[in-house]
Short mmCIF file of C-alpha atoms in Angstrom, two decimals:
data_model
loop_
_atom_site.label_atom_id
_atom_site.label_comp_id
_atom_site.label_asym_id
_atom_site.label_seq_id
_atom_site.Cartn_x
_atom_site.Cartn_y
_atom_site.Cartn_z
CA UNK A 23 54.01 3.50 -12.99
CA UNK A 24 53.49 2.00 -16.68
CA UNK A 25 50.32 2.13 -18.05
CA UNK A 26 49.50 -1.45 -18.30
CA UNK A 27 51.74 -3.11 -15.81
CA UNK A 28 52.11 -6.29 -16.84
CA UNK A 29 51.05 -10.00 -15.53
CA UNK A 30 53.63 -12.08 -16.65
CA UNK A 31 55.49 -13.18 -13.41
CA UNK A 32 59.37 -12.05 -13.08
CA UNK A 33 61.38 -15.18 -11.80
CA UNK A 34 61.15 -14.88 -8.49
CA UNK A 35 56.99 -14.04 -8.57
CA UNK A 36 57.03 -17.41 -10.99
CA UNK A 37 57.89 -19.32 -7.89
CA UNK A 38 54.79 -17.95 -5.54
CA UNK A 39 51.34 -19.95 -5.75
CA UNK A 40 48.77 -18.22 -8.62
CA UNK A 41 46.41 -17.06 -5.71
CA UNK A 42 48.82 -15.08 -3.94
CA UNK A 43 50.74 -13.50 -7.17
CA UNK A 44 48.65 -10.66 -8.09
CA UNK A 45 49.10 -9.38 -4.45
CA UNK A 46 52.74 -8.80 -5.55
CA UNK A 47 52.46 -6.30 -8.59
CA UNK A 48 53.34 -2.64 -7.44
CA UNK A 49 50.17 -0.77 -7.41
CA UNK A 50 48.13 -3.72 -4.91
CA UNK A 51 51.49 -3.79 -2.91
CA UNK A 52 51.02 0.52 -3.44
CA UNK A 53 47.60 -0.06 -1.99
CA UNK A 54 48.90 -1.80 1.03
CA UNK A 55 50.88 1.43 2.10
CA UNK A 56 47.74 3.56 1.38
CA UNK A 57 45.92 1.29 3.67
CA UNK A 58 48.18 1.48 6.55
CA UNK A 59 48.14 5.57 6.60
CA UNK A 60 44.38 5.87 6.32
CA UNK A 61 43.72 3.82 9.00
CA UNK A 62 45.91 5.49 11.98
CA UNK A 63 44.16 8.59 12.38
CA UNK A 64 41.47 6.33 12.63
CA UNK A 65 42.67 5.25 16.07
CA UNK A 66 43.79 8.44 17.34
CA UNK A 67 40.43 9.72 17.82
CA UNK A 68 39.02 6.21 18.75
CA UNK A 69 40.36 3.43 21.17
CA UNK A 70 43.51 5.11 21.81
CA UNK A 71 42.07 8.74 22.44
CA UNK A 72 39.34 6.96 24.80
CA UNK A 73 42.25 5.04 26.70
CA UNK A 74 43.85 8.51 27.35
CA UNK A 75 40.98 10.21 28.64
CA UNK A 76 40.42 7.45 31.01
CA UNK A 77 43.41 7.80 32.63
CA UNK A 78 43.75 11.21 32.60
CA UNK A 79 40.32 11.08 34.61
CA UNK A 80 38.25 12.34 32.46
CA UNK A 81 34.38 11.25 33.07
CA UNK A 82 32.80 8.50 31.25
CA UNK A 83 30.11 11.03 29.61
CA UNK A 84 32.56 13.31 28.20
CA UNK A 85 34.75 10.56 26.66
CA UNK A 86 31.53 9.20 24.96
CA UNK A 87 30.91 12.78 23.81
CA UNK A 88 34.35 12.60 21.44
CA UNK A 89 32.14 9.88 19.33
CA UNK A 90 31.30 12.73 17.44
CA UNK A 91 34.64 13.51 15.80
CA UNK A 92 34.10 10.76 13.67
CA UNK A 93 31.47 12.96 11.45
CA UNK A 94 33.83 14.32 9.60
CA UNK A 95 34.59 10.98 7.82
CA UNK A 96 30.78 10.68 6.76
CA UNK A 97 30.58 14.57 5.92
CA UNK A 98 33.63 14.31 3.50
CA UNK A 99 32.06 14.38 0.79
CA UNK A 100 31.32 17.67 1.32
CA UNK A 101 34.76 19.09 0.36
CA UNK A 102 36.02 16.45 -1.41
CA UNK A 103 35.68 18.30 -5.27
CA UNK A 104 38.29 20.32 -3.74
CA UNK A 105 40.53 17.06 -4.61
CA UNK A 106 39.32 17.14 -8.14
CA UNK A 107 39.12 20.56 -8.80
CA UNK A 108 41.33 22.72 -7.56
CA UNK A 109 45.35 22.52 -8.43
CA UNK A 110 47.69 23.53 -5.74
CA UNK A 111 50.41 26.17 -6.79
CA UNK A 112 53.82 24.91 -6.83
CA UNK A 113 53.29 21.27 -5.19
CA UNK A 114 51.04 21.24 -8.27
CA UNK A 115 53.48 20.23 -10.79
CA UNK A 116 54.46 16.81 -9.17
CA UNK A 117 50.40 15.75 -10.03
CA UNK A 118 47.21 16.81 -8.65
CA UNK A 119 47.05 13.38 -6.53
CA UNK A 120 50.70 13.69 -5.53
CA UNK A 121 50.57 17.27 -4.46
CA UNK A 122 47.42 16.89 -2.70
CA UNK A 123 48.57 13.26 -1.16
CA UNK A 124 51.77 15.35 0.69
CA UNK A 125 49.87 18.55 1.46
CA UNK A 126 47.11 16.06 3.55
CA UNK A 127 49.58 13.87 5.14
CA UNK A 128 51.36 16.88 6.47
CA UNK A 129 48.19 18.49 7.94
CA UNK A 130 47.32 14.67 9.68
CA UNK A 131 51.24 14.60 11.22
CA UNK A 132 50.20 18.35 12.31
CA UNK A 133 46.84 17.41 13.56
CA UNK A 134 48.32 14.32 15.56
CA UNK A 135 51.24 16.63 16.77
CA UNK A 136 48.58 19.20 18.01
CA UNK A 137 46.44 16.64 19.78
CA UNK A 138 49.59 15.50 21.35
CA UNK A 139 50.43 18.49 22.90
CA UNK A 140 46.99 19.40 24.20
CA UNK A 141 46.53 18.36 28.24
CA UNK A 142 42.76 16.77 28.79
CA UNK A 143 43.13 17.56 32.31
CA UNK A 144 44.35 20.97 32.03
CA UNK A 145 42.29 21.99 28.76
CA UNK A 146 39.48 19.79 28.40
CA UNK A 147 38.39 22.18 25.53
CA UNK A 148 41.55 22.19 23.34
CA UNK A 149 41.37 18.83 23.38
CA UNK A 150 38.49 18.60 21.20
CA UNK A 151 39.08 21.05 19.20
CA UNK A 152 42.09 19.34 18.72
CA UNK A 153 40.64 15.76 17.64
CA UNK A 154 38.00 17.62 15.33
CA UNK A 155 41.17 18.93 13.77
CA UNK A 156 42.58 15.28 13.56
CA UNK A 157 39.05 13.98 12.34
CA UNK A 158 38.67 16.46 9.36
CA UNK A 159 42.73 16.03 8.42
CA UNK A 160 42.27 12.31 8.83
CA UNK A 161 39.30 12.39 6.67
CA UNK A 162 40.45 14.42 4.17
CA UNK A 163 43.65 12.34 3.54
CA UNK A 164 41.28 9.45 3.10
CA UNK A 165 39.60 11.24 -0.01
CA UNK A 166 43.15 11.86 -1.49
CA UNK A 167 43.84 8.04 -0.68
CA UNK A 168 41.30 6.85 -2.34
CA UNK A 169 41.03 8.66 -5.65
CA UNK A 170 44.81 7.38 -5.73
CA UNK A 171 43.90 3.98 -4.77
CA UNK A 172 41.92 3.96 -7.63
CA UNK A 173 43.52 5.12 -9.92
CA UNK A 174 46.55 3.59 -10.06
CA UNK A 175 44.68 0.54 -9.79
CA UNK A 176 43.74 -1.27 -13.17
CA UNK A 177 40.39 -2.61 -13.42
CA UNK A 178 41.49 -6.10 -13.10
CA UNK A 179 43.16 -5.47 -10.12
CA UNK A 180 40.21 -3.63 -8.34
CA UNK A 181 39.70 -6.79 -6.26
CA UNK A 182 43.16 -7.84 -4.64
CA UNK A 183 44.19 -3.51 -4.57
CA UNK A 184 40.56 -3.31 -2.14
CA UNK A 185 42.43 -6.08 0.05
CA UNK A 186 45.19 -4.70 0.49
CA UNK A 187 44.02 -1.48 1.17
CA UNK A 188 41.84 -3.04 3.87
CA UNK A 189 44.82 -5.30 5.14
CA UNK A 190 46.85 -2.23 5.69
CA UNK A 191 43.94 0.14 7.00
CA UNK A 192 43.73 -3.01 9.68
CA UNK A 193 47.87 -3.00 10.06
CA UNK A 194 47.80 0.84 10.45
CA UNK A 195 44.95 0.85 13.06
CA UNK A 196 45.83 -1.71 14.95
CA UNK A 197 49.88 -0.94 14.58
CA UNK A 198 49.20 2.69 16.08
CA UNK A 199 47.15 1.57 18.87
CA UNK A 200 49.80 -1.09 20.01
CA UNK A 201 52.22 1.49 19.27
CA UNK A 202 50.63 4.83 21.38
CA UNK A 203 50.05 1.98 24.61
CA UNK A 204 53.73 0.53 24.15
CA UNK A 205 55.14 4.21 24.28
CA UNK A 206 52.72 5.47 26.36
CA UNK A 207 53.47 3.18 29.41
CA UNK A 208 57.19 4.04 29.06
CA UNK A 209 57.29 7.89 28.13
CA UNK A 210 54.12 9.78 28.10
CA UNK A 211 50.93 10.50 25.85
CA UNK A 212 52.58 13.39 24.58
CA UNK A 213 55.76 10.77 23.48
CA UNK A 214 52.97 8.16 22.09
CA UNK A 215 51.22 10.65 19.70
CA UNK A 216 54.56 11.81 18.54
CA UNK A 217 55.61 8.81 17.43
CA UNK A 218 51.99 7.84 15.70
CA UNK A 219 51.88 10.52 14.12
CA UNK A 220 54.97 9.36 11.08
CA UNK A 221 52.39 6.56 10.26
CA UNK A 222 50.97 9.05 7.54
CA UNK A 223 54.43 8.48 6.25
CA UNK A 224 53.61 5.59 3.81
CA UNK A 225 51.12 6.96 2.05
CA UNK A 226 52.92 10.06 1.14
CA UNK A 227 56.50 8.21 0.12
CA UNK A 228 54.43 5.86 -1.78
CA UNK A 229 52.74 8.78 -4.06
CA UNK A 230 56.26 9.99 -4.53
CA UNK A 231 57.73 7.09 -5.22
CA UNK A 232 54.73 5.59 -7.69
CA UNK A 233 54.39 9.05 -9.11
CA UNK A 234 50.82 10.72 -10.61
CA UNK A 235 48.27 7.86 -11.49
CA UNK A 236 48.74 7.42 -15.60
CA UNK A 237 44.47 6.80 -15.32
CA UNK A 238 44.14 9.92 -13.79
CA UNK A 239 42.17 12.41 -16.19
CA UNK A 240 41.76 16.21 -15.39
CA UNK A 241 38.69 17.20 -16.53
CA UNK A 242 38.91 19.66 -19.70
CA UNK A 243 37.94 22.89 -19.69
CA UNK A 244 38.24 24.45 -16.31
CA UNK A 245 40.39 26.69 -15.41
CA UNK A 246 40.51 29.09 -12.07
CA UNK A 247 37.41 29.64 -10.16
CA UNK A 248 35.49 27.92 -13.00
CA UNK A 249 37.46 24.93 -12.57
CA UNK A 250 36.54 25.10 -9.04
CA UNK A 251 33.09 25.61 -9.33
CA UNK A 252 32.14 23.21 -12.24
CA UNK A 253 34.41 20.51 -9.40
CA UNK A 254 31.38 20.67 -7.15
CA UNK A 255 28.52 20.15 -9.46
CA UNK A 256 29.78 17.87 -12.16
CA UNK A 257 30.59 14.57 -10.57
CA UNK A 258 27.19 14.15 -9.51
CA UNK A 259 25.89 15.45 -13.13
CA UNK A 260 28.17 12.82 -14.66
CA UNK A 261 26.77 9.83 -12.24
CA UNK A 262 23.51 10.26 -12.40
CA UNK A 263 23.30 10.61 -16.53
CA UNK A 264 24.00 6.85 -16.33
CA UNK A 265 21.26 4.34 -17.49
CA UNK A 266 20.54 2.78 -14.16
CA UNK A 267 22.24 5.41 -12.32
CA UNK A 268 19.21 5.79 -9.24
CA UNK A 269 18.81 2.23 -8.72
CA UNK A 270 22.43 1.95 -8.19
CA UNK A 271 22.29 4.58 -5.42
CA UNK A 272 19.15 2.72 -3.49
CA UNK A 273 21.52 -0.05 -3.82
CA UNK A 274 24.11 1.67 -2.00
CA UNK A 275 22.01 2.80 0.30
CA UNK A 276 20.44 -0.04 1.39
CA UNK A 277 22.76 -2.79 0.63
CA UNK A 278 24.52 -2.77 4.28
CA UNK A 279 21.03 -1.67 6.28
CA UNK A 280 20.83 -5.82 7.85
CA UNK A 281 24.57 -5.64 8.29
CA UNK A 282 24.96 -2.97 10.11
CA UNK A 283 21.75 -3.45 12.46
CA UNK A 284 23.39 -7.00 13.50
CA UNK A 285 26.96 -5.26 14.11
CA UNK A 286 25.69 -2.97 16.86
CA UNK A 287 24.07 -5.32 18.83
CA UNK A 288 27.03 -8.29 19.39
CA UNK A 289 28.00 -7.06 21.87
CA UNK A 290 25.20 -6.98 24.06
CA UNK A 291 24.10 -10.45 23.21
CA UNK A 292 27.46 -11.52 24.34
CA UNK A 293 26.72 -10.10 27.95
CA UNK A 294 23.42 -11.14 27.60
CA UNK A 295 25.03 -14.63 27.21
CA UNK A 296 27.01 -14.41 29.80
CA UNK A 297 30.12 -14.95 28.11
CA UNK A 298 32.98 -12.99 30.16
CA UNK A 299 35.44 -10.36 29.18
CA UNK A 300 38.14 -13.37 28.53
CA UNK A 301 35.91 -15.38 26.17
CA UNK A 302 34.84 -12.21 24.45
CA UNK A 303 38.04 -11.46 23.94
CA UNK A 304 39.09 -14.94 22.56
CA UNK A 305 36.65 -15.48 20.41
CA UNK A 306 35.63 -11.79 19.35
CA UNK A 307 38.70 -10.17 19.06
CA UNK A 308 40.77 -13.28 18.51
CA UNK A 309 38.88 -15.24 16.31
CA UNK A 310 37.18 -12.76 14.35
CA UNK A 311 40.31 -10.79 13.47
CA UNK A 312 42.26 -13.53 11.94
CA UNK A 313 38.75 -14.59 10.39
CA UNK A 314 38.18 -11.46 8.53
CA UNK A 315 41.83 -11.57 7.21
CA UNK A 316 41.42 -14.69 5.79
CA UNK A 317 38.24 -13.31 4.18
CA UNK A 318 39.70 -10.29 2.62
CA UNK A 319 42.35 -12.94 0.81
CA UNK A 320 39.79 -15.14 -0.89
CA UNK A 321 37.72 -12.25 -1.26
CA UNK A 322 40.83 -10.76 -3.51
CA UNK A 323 40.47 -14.44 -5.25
CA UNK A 324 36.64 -14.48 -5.85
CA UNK A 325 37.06 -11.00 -7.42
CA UNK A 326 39.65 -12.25 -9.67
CA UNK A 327 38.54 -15.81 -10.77
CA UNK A 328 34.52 -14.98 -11.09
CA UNK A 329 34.49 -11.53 -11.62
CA UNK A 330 33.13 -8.60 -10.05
CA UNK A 331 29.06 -8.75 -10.15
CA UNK A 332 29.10 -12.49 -9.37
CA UNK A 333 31.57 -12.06 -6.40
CA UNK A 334 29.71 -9.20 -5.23
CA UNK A 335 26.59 -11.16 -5.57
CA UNK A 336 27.89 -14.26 -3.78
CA UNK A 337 29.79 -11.61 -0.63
CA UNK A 338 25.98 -9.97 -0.48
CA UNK A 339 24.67 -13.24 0.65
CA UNK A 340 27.47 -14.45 2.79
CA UNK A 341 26.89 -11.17 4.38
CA UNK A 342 23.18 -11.96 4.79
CA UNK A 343 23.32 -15.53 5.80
CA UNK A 344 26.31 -14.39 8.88
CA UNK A 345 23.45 -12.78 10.76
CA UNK A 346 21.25 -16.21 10.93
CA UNK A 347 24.60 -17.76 12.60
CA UNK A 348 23.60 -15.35 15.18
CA UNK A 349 20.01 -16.07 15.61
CA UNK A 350 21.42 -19.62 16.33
CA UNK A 351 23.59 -17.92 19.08
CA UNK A 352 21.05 -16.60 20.42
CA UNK A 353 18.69 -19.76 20.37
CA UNK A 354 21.21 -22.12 21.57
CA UNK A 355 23.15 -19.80 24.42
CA UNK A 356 26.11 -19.45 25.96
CA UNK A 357 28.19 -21.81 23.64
CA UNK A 358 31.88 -21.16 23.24
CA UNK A 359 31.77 -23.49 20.12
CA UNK A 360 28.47 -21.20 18.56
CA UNK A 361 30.16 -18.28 19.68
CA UNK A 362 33.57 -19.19 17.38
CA UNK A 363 31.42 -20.37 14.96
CA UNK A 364 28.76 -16.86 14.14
CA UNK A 365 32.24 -14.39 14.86
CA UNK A 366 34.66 -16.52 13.05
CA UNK A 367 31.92 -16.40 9.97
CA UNK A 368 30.64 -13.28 10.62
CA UNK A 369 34.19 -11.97 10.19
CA UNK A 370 35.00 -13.96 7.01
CA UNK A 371 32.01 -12.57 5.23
CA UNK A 372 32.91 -9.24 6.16
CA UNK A 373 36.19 -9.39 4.69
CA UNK A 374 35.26 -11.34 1.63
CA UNK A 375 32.09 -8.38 1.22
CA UNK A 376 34.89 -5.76 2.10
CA UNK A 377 36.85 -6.20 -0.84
CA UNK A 378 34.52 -7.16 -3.47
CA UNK A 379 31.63 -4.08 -2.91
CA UNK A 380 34.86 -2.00 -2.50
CA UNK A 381 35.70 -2.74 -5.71
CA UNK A 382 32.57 -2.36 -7.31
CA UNK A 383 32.22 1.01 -5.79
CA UNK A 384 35.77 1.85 -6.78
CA UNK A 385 34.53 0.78 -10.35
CA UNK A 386 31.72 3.33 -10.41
CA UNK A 387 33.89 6.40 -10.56
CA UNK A 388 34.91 8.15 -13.31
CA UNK A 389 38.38 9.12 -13.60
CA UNK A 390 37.82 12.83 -14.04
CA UNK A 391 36.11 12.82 -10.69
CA UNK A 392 37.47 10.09 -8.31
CA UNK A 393 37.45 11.81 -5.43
CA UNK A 394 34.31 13.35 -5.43
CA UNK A 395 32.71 10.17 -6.27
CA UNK A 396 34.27 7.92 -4.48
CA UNK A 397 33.68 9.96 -1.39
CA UNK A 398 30.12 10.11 -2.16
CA UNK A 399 29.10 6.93 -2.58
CA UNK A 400 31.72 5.69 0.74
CA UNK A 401 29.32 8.00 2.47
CA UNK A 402 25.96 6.47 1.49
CA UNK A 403 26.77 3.36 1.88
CA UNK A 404 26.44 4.38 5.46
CA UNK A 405 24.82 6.61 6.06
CA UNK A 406 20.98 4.88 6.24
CA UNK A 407 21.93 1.79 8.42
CA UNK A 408 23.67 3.66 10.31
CA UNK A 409 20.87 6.00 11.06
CA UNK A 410 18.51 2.62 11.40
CA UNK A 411 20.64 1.79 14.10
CA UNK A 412 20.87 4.27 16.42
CA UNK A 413 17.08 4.96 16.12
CA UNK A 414 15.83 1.45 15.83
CA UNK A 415 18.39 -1.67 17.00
CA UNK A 416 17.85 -1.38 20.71
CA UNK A 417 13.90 -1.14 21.02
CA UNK A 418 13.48 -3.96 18.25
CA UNK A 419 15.82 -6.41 20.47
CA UNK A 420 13.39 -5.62 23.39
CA UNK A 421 10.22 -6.30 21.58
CA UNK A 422 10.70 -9.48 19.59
CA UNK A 423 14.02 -10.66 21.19
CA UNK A 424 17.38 -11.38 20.10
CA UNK A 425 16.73 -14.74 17.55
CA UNK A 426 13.99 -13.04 15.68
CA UNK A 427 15.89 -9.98 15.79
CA UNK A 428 18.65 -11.34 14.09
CA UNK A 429 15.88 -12.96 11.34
CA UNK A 430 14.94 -9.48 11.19
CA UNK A 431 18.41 -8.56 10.20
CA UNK A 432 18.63 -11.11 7.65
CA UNK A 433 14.96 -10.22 5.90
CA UNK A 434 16.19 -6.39 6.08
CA UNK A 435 19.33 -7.70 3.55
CA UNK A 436 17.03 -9.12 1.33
CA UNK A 437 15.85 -6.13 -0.53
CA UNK A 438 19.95 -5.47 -1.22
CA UNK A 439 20.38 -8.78 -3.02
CA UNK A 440 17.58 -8.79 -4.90
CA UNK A 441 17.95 -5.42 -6.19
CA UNK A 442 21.78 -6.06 -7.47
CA UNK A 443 20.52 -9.65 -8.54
CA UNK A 444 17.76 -7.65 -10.57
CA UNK A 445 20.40 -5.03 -12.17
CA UNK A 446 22.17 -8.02 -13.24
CA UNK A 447 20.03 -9.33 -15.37
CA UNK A 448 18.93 -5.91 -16.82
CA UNK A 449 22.47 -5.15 -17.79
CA UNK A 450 22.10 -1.91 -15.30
CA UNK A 451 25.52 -2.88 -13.49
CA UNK A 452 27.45 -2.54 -16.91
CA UNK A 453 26.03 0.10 -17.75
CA UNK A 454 26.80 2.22 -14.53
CA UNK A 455 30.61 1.22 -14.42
CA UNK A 456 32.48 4.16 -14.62
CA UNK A 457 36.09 4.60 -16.72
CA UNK A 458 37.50 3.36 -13.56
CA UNK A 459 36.01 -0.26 -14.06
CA UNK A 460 37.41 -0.17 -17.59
CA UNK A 461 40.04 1.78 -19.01
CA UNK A 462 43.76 0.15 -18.38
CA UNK A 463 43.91 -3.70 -18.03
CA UNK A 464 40.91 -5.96 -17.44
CA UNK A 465 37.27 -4.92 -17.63
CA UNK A 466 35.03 -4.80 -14.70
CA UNK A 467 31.61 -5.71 -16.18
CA UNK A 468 32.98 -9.25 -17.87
CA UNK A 469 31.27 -12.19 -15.81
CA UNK A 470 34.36 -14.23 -15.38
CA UNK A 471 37.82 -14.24 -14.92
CA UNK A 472 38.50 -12.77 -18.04
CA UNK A 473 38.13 -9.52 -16.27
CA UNK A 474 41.21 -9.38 -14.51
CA UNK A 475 43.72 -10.73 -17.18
CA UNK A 476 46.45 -8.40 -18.73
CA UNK A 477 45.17 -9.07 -22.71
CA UNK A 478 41.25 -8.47 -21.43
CA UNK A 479 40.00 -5.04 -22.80
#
């Protein structure tokens, strides 16, 4: 890939509308590929390894139980300086993204193979040992994807390349759960898994066709087991010697707490409606899909035309404002109309806040460390609403009720704005950008659209 791929439109992109151009250059299109192999493992341990269970009649309380796999993708961090910091021998010399890109994807296709073989009714045991296995592969390939993602990204394309990614992580998801039910109806489980298991394909054909990321940067000075070792310690050393550097983390940390609270709970307002499985799925699934891909797009254009901290500013209270829609649910009742109205905007918000924080958080790493970082901060982000949730959503609902639970929400994203807002004006949000925010093409901190043009530096 050339350093700084140019935005000058070839004569067939001259013909496509300005808004949907950039999505056409080769490292968002890249991106799209990337998206689509980190999200199937996704779904091998999730809907589609539930659906299994069930009809290989397995009990409801051990299928629940597998909701633990998914730990490895907030634990990643953990291991991820291995990424950074340790070069593999031989695969090494095609790139230290490239190498580790094909070893990863083979251990996911060996992971999926493995859980395909397993029998939950024979071996109820292998069988989670088996989806740990795809869990920790599957998460692991997501902290090569991303530190690719990234990097081959310029910063004025951090925007539309978060889209894609999420566009294909929804295609790849959603594409190997339709697949493992098509196959599985006609030849097996073991047949469905099989054939799921290629989607880790794209990702690995794309790093060898794009080649090593030109922004990549090994870090000088390492070598061996010192290379190793300095891996684990110096991303963080290097992050938090920023001017601004703590507040940034509380802002990662809390910025999705009212989010996440409201997320949980749709579900049981729904029944608590009385809206039926059909409307749910109409309306929920139906509506709110389409809505949040429609989101991601003119979240890709907000990035571009107003720059990152205002489009992350204006996604923040889109974000915030989609959980009153819900306290109006909840106050008017079962409403097919409110019901399209809080999912379909819900969802638009989502995708719109998807791809600009994405790229804001892609923007904090430095190039020496991507993965490391990047894995990092993916887990806080998380890691306290989550934690809110499960402790806190239910017994709130029962207490003050669903509309001034869902004000609740909305107060508890408050403190996320304002903080960002605040950084703003300090200049704290320029100052944290890592090299990935500014070296190549465009320049993360400028405040318009400036920032995403081929001659901004």
């Amino acid at each position: 890939m050339d350093r700084a791929e140019t935005t000058a439109p070839t004569d067939w992109r001259s013909r496509v509308p300005d808004g949907i151009r950039p999505y056409l250059e080769k490292a968002p299109l890249a991106a799209l590929f990337l998206g689509i192999s980190s999200g199937f493992p996704y779904a091998m341990i999730g809907a589609t390894l539930t659906t299994r269970l069930k009809q290989d009649g397995i009990d409801k309380s051990t299928i629940t139980a597998f909701t633990l796999v998914f730990l490895a993708y907030n634990l990643k961090w953990l291991w991820a300086w291995i990424v950074d910091g340790v070069k593999l021998p031989l695969l090494g010399r095609l790139g230290q993204r490239v190498s580790w890109m094909l070893v990863m994807g083979t251990l996911v296709i060996a992971a999926v193979v493995n859980l395909a073989l397993v029998d939950p009714a024979g071996d109820i045991r292998a069988v989670v040992i088996a989806a740990v296995l795809v869990g920790i592969a599957g998460a692991s390939f997501d902290i090569v994807i991303d530190a690719y993602r990234i990097e081959i990204l310029e910063p004025r394309q951090l925007g539309v390349g978060s889209g894609m990614t999420q566009y294909g992580w929804r295609i790849g998801s959603a594409g190997a759960g339709a697949l493992a039910l098509v196959v599985a109806a006609r030849s097996g489980w073991e047949a469905a898994y099989l054939a799921c298991a290629g989607l880790a394909l794209p990702a690995m054909l794309t790093a060898l066709l794009v080649g090593e990321p030109v922004r990549h940067h090994e870090p000088k000075g390492r070598q061996g087991v010192g290379r190793a070792v300095a891996a684990i310690w110096r991303p963080f050393v290097e992050f938090f010697t920023r001017r601004g550097a703590f507040l940034v983390l509380l802002f990662i940390l809390l910025h999705k707490i009212g989010d996440t609270l409201a997320n949980l709970t749709f579900r049981l307002l729904f029944d608590d409606l009385g809206f039926t499985n059909d409307e749910i799925a109409i309306y929920d699934v139906g509506i709110g899909f389409w809505a949040y891909l429609i989101g991601i797009f003119v979240g890709g254009v907000l990035y571009s035309k107003l720059g990152m901290k205002r489009s992350v500013l204006i996604s923040l209270i889109l974000m915030a404002v989609s959980n009153l829609t819900f306290a109006a649910l909840a106050q008017a009742g079962h409403s097919n109309w409110g019901m399209a109205g809080a999912i379909g905007f819900e969802n638009f918000a989502s995708g719109i806040g998807g791809v600009c924080v994405v790229a804001y958080f892609s923007a904090l790493c430095d190039l020496r460390f991507t993965a490391a970082q990047y894995a990092l901060i993916s887990a806080a982000a998380s890691v306290v609403g989550r934690v809110l949730t499960g402790t806190t959503a239910g017994s709130l609902i029962d207490a003050t009720g669903y509309v001034n639970f869902y004000l609740l929400t909305t107060l508890a994203a408050l403190p996320g704005i304002i903080l960002f807002w605040l950084m703003m004006r300090a200049g704290l949000i320029d100052s944290s950008i890592g090299t990935a925010g500014i070296e190549g093409e465009g320049d993360a901190r400028q405040d318009d659209g400036s920032a995403n043009t081929a001659d901004a530096r």
